[in-house]
Short mmCIF file of C-alpha atoms and ligand atoms in Angstrom, two decimals:
data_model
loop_
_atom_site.label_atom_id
_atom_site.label_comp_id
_atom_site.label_asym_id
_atom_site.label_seq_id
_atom_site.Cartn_x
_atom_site.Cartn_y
_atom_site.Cartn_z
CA UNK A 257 129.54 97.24 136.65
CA UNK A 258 128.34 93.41 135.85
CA UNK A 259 125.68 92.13 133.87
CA UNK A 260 124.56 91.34 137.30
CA UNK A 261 124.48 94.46 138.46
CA UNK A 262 123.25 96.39 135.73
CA UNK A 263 120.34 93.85 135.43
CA UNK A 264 119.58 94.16 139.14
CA UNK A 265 119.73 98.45 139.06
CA UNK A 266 117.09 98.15 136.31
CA UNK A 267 115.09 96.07 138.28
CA UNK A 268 115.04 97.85 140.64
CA UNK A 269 113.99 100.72 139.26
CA UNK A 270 111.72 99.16 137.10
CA UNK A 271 113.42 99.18 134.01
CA UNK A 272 114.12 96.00 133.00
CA UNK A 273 113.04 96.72 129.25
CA UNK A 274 116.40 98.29 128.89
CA UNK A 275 117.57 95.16 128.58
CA UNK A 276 115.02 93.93 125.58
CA UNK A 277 117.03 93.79 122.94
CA UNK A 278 120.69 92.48 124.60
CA UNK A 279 120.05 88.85 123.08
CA UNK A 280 120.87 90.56 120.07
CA UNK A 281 124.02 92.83 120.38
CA UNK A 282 127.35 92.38 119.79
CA UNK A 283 130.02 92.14 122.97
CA UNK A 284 131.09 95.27 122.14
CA UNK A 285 127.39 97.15 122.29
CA UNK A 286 126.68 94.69 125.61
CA UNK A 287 129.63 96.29 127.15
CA UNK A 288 128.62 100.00 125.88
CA UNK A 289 125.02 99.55 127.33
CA UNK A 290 126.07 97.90 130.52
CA UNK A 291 128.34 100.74 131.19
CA UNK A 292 125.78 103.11 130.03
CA UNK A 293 123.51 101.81 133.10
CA UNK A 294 125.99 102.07 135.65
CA UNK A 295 126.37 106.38 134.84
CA UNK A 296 123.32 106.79 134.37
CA UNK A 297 121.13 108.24 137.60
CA UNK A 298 117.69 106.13 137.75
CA UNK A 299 116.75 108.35 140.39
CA UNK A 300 115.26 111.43 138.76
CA UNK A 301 112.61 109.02 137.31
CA UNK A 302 110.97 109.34 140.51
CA UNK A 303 110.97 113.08 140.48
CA UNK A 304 107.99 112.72 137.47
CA UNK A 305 105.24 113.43 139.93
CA UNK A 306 106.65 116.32 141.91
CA UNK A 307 108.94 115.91 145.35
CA UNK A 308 110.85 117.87 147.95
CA UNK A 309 112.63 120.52 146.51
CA UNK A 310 109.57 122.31 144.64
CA UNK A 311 108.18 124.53 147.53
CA UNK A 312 109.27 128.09 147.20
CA UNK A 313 109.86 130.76 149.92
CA UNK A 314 108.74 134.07 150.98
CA UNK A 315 108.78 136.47 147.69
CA UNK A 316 109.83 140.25 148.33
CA UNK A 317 110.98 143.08 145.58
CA UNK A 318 114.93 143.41 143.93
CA UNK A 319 115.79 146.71 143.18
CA UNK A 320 117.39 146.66 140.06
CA UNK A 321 120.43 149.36 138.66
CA UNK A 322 118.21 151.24 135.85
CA UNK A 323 118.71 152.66 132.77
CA UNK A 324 118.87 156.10 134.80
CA UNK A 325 121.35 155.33 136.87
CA UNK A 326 123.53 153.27 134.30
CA UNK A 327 123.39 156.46 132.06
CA UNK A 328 124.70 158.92 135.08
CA UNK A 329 127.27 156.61 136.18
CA UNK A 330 128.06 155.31 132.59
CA UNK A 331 131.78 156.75 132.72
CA UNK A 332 133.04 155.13 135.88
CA UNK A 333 131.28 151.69 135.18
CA UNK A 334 132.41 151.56 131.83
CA UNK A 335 136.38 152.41 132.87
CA UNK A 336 135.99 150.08 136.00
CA UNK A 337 134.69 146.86 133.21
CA UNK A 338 137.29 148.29 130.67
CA UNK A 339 139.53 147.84 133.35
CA UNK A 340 138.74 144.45 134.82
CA UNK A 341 138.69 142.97 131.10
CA UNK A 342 141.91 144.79 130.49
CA UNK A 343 143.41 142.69 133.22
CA UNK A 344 142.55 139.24 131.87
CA UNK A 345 139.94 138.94 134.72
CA UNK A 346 136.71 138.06 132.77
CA UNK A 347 135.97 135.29 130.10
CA UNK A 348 132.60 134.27 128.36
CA UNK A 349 130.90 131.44 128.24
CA UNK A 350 128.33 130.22 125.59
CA UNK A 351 125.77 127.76 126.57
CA UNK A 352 125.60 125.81 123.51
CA UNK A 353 124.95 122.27 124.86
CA UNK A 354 120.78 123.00 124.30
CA UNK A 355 118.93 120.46 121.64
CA UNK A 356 116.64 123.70 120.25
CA UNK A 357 113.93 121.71 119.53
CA UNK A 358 111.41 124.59 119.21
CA UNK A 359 113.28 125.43 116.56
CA UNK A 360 113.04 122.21 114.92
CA UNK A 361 116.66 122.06 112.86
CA UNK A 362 118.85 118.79 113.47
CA UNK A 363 121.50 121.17 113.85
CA UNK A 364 122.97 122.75 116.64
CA UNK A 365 120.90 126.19 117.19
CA UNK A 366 124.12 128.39 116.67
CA UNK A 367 124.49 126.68 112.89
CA UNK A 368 121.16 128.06 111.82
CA UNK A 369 121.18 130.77 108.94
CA UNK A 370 118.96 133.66 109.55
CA UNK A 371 119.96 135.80 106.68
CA UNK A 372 118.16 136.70 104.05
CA UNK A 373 120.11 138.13 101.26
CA UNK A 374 123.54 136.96 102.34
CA UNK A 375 124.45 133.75 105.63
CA UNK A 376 124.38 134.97 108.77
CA UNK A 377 124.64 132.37 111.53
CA UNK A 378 123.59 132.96 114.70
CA UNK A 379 127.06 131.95 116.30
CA UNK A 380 128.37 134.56 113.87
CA UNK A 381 126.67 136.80 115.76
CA UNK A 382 127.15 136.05 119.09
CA UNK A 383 131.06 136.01 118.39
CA UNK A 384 130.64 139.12 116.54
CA UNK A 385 129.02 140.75 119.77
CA UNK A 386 132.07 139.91 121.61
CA UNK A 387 134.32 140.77 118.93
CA UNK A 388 132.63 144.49 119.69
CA UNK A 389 134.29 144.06 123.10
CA UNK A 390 137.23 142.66 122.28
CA UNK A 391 138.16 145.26 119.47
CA UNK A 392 137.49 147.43 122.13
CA UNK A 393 139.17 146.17 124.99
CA UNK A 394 142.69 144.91 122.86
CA UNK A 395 142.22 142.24 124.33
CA UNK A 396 141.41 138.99 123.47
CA UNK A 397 138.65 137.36 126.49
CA UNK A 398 138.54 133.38 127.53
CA UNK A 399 135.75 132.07 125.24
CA UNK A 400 134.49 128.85 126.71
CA UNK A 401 131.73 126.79 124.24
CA UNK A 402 129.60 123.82 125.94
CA UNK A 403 128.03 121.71 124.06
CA UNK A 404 126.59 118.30 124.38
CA UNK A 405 127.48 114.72 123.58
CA UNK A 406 124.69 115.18 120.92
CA UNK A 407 126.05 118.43 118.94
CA UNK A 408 129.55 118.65 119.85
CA UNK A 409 130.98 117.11 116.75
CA UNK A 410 129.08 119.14 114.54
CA UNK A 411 129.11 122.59 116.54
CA UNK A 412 132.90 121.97 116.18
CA UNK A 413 133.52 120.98 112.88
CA UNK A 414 131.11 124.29 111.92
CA UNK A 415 133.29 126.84 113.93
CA UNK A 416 136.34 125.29 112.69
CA UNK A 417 135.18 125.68 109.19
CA UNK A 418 133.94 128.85 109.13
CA UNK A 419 137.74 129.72 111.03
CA UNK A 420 135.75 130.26 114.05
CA UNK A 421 133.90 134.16 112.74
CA UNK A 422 137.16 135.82 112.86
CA UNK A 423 138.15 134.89 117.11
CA UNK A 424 141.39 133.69 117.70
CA UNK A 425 140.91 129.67 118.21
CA UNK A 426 143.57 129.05 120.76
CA UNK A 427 141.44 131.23 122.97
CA UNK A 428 137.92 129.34 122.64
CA UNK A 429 137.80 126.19 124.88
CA UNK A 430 134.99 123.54 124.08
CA UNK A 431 133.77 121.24 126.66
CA UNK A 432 130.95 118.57 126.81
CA UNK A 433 128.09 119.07 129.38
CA UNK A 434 126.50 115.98 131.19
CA UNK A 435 123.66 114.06 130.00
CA UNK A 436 120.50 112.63 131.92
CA UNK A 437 118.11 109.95 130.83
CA UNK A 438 114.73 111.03 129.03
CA UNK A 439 111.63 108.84 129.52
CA UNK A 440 107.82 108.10 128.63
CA UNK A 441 104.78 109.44 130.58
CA UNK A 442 104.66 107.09 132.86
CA UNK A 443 108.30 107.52 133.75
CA UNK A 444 110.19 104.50 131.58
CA UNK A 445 113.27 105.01 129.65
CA UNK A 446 113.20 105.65 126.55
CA UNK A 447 115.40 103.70 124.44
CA UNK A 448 117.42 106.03 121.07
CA UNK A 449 119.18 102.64 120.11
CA UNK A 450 118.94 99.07 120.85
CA UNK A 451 122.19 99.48 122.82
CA UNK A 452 121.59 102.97 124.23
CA UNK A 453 119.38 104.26 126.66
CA UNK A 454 117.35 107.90 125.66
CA UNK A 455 119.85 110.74 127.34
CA UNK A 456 119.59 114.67 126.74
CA UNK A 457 121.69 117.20 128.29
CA UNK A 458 120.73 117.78 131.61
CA UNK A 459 120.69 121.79 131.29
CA UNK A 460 122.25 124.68 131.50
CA UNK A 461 123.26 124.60 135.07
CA UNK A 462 125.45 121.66 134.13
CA UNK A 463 127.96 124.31 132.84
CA UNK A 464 129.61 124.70 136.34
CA UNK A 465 130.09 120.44 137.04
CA UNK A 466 130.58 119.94 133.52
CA UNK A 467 133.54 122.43 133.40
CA UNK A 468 135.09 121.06 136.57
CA UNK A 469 134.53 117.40 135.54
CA UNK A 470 136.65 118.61 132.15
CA UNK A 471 139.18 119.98 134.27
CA UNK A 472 138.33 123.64 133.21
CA UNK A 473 138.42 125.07 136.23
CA UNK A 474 142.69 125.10 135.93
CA UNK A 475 142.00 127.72 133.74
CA UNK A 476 140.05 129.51 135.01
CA UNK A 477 142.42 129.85 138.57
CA UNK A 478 145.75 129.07 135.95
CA UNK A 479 144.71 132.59 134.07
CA UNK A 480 143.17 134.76 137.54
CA UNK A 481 139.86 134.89 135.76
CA UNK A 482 137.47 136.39 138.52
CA UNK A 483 134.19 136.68 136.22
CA UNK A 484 132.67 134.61 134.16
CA UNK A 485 129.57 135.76 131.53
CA UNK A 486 127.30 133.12 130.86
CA UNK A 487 124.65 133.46 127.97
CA UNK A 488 122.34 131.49 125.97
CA UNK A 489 123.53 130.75 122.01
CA UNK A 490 119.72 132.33 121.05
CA UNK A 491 120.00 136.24 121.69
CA UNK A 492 121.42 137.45 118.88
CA UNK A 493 121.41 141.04 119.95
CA UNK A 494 123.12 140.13 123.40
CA UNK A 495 125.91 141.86 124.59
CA UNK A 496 128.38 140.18 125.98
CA UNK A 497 130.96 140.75 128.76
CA UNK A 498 130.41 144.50 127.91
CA UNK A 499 132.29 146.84 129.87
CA UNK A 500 129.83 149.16 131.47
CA UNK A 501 127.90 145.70 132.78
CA UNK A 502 130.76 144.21 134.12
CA UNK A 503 131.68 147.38 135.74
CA UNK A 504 128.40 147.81 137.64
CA UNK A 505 128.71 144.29 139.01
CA UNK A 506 132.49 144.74 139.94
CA UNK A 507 131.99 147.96 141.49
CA UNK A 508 128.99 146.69 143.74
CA UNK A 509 130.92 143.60 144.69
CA UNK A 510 127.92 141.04 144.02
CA UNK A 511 128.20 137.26 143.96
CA UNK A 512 126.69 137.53 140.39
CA UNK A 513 125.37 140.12 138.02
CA UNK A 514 122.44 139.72 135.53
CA UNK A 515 121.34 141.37 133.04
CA UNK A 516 117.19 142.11 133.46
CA UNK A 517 114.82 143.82 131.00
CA UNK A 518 111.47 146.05 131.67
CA UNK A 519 108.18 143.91 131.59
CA UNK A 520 106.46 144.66 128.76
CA UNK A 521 103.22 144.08 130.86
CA UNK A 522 102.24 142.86 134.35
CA UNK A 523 101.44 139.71 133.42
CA UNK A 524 104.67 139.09 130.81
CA UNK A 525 106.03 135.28 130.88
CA UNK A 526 108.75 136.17 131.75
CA UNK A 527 110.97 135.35 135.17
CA UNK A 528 111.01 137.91 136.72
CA UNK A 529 114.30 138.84 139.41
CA UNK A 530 113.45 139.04 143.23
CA UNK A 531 113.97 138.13 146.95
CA UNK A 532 113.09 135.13 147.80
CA UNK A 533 114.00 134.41 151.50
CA UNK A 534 116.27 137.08 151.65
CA UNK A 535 118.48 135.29 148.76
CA UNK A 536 118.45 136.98 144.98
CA UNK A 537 116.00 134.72 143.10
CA UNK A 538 113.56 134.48 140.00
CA UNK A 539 110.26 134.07 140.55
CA UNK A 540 108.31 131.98 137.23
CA UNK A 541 105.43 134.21 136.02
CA UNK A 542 103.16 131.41 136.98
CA UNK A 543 104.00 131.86 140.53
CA UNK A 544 103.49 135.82 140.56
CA UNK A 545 100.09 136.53 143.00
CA UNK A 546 98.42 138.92 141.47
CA UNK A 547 99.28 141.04 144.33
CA UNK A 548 102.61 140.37 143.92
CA UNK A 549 102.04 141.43 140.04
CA UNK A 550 100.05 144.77 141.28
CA UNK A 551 103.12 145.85 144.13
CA UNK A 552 104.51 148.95 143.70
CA UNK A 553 108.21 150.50 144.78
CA UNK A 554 108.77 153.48 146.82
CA UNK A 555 108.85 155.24 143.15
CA UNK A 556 105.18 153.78 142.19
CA UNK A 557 106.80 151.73 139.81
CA UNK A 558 105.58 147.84 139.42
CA UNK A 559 108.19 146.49 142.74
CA UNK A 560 108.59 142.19 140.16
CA UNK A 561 109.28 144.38 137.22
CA UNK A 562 112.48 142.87 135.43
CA UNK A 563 112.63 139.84 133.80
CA UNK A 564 116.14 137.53 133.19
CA UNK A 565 117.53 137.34 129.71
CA UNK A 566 119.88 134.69 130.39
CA UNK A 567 123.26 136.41 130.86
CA UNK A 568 124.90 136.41 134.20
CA UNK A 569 128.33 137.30 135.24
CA UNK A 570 129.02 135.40 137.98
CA UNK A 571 132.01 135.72 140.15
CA UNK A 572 134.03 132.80 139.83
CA UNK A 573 134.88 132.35 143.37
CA UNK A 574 131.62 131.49 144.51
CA UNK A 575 130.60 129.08 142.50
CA UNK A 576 132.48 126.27 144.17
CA UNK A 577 129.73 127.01 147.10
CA UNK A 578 126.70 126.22 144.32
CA UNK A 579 125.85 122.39 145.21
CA UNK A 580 123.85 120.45 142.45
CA UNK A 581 122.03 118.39 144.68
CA UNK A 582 120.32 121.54 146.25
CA UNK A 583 118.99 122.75 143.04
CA UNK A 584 115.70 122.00 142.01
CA UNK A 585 115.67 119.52 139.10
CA UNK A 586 113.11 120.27 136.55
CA UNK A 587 110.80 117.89 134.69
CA UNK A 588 110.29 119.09 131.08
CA UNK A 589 107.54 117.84 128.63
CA UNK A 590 109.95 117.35 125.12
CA UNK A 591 109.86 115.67 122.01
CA UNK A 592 112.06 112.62 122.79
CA UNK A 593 113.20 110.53 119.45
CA UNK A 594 113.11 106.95 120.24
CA UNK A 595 113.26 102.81 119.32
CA UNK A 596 109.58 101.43 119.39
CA UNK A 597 109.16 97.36 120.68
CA UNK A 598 109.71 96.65 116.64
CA UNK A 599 113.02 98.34 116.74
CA UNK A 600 111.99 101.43 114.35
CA UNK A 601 113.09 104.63 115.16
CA UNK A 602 110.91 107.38 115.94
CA UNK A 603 111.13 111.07 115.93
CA UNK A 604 108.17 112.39 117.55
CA UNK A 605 106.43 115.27 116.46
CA UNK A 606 104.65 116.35 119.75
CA UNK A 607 106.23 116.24 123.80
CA UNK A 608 106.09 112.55 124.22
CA UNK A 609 107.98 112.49 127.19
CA UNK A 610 109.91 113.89 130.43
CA UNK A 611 113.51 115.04 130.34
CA UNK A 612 115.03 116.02 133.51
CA UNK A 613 117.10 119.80 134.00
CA UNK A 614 118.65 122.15 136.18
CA UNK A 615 118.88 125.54 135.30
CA UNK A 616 121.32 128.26 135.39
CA UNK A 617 118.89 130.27 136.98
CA UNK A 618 118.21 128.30 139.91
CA UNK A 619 121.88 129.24 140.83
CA UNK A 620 121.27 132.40 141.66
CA UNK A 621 119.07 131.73 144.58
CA UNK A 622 122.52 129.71 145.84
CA UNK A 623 124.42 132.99 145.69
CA UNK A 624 124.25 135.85 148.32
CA UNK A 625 123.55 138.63 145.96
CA UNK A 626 122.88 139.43 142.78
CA UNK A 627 122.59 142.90 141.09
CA UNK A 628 120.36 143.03 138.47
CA UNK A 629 120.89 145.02 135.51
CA UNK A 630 118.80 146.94 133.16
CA UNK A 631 119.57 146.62 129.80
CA UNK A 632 116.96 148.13 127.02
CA UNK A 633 115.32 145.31 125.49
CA UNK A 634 114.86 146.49 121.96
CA UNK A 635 118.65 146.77 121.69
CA UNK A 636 119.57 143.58 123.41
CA UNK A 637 117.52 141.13 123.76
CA UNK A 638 116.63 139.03 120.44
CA UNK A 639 116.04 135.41 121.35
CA UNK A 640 115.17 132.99 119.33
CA UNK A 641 113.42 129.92 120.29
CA UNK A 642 110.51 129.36 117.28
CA UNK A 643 110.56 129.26 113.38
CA UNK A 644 107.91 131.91 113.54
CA UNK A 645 105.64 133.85 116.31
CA UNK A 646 107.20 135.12 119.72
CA UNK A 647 110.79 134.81 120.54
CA UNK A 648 111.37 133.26 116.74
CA UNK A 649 113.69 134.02 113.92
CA UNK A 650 111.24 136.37 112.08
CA UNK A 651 110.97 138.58 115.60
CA UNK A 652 114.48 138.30 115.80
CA UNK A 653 114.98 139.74 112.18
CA UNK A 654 112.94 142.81 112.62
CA UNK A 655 114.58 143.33 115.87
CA UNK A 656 118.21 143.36 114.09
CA UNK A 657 116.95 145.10 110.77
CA UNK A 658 115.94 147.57 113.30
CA UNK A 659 119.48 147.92 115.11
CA UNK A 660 121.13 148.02 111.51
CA UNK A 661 122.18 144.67 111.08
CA UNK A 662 122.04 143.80 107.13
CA UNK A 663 120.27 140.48 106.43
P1 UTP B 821 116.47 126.59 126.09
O1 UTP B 821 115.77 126.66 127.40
O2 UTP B 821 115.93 127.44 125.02
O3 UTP B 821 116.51 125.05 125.65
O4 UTP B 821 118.00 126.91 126.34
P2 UTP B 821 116.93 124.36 124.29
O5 UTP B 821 117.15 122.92 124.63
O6 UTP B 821 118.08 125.04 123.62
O7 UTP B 821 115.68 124.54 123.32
P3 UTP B 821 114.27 123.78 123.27
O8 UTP B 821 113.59 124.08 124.59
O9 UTP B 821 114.55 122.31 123.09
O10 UTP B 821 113.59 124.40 122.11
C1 UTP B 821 118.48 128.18 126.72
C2 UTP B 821 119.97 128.15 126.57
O11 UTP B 821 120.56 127.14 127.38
C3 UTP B 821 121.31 126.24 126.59
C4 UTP B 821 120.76 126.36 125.20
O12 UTP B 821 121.71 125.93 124.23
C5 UTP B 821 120.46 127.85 125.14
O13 UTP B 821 121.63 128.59 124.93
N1 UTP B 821 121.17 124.89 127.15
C6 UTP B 821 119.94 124.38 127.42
C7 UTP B 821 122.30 124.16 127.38
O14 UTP B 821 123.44 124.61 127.10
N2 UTP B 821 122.16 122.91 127.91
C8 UTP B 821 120.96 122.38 128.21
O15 UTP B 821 120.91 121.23 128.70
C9 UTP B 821 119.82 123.13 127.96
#
C-alpha cells in the first residue's frame, strides 16, 4: 500500500488522526505504519453501535451426559478416550493469546505465581493437568500454545526457562493469533505509539484462522490428529484431554464436545449450553427469559441448566466448515493503553474503550452437534480472572487447597 492509499483508507473511515504524528517519523516507522494500515480491518469500527449479526434464534433445552451416566458408563468411555489418545488422535490446545487485564499483571496470565509457600505458576498447572494424562496414556499429546503479538516473547522465553514444567518441548507448538484495532468511545483508533495504531488480539476464536494462517493445520492432517481440546490458560483445576471426556464425545460421534458444569442457581452468569435453531448453542445469562430460567426437563430438573467452562474438543474435521465472517463479532468495553495528542503514554485505569472479538464459543452454534459434558465443578473448574472476589486467585486457592494441591 502507498502513502496514497493508506491516507485515503483513513479518510475514509474517518481516521485521518492516524496519521498525526508521520511529519515526525523516521522512513523506517513511515513504512511500518503505512503497512500497519493496509492489514488492519477499519470495518469493525462500525460495528460500535450494534449491526446484523446480533439477533438470536429460537432457544430450546440440550440434554447434557450427567454425572450419572458418566459414572455407569465410566469403563467404556474411559477405554474408548484411552484408546483414541493412545493412537496419536487428540492434541491440546491452550488459549494463551488473552491480555488478562482483570487480573491486572503486565505479564502473560499463565506467568502469574499463585503459591503461597513455594511458586506455582498457573501454566505449571495446566501442563501438570495434562501431564496426569499423559503419564497415563504413555503417550506424549500435540500441545499447541497461542499467544499474541503482545505476550509471545515473554510467554516463550518463561516456558523455555522454566524447561517447559517437565513436557517434552519438541511436542509443544507456539503460534501467534491475529490482532484487531482497539478504539475510543466514539469509535476512533487509538494510537499505542506514534507509529502504531492500538491492536489487541481479536479473541479466542482466532485460534482456528490463526493456526491455518501459521500453517498448523499440516500437522494436524501430517500426524491424523482427529480431536483437538481447546481450553482457557485460567482454570487451574481443568482437566484436559482426559480420557473418559474424550471417550464420551468419540463414542457419540459429535462435531464437538464440551465440558458443562451444574448452575449453582437459576440466575448464575454463566452461559449456559442449548438449542438454538436446532444448532448446539450458548445462550448469555442476560438473554435467559425468566421462563426460559424456570423450564423444567422431563426429570423436573431446571431444562438451561449447564453452563460452559471453556474446554471443547472439537473434531478437527469440521472446523474447516466454521467461517469467520458468520460469527458474531463482539464489542468489548477494555482498558486500552494509549498515546494522548501530547505524545504521553497512557495506561488507563478504567474501560476507556472498544476492542473488537470473536469467541470460541460462538463456534459451536457453526457445528451440527455438540454433546455437553458434566464435569463436577468443585473438582474442575478453578478460573481465574480477578486479584480477589469471584473467579480470582484467592477462590482459586481454596478451590485447589481443597483438591490437595500444596500452595
Ligand atoms: P478472557 O475472556 O478471560 O479474556 O479469556 P482475557 O483477555 O484473557 O482477560 P481480560 O478479560 O482482559 O481480563 C478466556 C481465555 O481465552 C484466551 C485467554 O488467554 C483465556 O485463556 N484468549 C482471550 C485468547 O487466547 N485470545 C483472545 O483474544 C482473548
Amino acid at each position: 500500500m502507498t502513502y496514497e492509499e493508506a491516507r485515503a483508507k483513513l479518510c475514509a473511515a474517518g481516521q485521518e488522526h492516524v496519521f498525526r504524528y508521520y511529519d515526525e517519523l523516521s522512513a523506517e516507522q513511515r513504512r511500518a505504519l503505512i503497512k500497519q494500515v493496509g492489514e488492519t480491518d477499519l470495518s469493525v469500527l462500525k460495528r460500535i453501535h450494534g449491526g446484523a449479526g446480533d439477533e438470536r434464534g429460537v432457544f430450546s433445552p440440550l440434554a447434557a451426559m450427567q454425572r450419572s451416566e458418566i459414572k455407569a458408563r465410566e469403563r467404556e468411555l474411559h477405554e474408548a478416550g484411552v484408546r483414541t489418545i493412545k493412537a496419536g488422535k487428540t492434541a491440546a490446545l491452550l488459549l494463551a493469546g488473552g491480555m488478562g487485564t482483570r487480573l491486572g499483571s503486565d505479564d502473560p496470565k499463565g506467568m502469574y505465581d499463585i503459591g503461597l509457600t513455594r511458586p506455582v505458576y498457573i501454566f505449571e498447572r495446566i501442563i501438570g493437568n495434562l501431564l496426569d494424562v499423559v503419564r497415563e496414556t504413555d503417550t506424549w499429546i500435540r500441545l499447541f500454545i497461542m499467544t499474541s503479538e503482545k505476550n509471545h516473547d515473554k510467554t516463550v522465553a518463561f516456558l523455555k526457562e522454566k524447561n517447559y514444567f517437565g513436557y517434552k518441548e519438541d511436542r509443544i507448538v507456539f503460534f501467534r493469533q491475529d490482532m484487531a484495532p482497539a478504539c475510543d468511545f466514539g469509535g476512533k483508533l487509538y494510537m499505542e505509539a506514534k507509529d502504531r495504531i492500538s491492536t489487541s488480539p481479536n479473541g479466542n476464536a482466532g485460534w482456528y484462522s490463526s493456526m491455518c494462517r501459521a500453517g498448523l493445520d499440516k500437522i494436524l492432517t501430517g500426524e491424523g490428529i482427529e480431536w483437538i481440546d481447546v481450553f482457557a490458560v485460567d482454570n487451574v483445576l481443568q482437566r484436559i484431554c482426559d480420557p473418559c471426556f474424550v471417550g464420551a464425545t468419540v463414542l457419540a460421534d459429535v462435531s464437538v464436545g464440551a465440558k458443562v458444569v451444574r448452575k449453582a442457581a437459576p440466575d448464575e452468569k454463566v452461559g449456559v449450553m442449548c438449542l438454538e435453531d436446532g444448532r448446539p448453542s450458548i445462550v448469555e445469562y442476560y438473554e435467559l427469559s425468566d421462563e426460559m430460567m424456570n423450564a423444567k426437563d422431563a426429570n423436573g430438573d431446571p431444562a438451561y441448566n449447564y453452563g460452559v467452562i471453556l474446554n471443547y474438543l472439537f473434531r478437527v474435521s469440521e472446523l474447516a466448515g466454521i467461517a469467520d465472517e458468520r460469527m458474531p463479532l463482539h464489542v468489548v468495553k477494555k482498558k486500552i493503553p494509549y498515546i494522548d495528542g501530547n505524545g504521553d503514554y497512557i495506561k488507563p485505569s478504567e474501560p476507556n474503550g472498544f476492542k473488537f472479538e470473536q469467541l470460541v464459543l460462538d463456534m459451536i452454534h457453526q457445528l451440527s452437534s455438540c454433546l455437553p459434558y458434566e464435569v463436577i465443578r468443585e473438582k474442575e473448574f478453578a478460573p481465574i480472572k480477578n486479584p480477589t472476589g469471584i473467579d480470582s486467585v484467592e477462590s482459586a486457592r481454596e478451590l485447589l487447597k481443597k483438591n490437595g494441591v500444596e500452595l
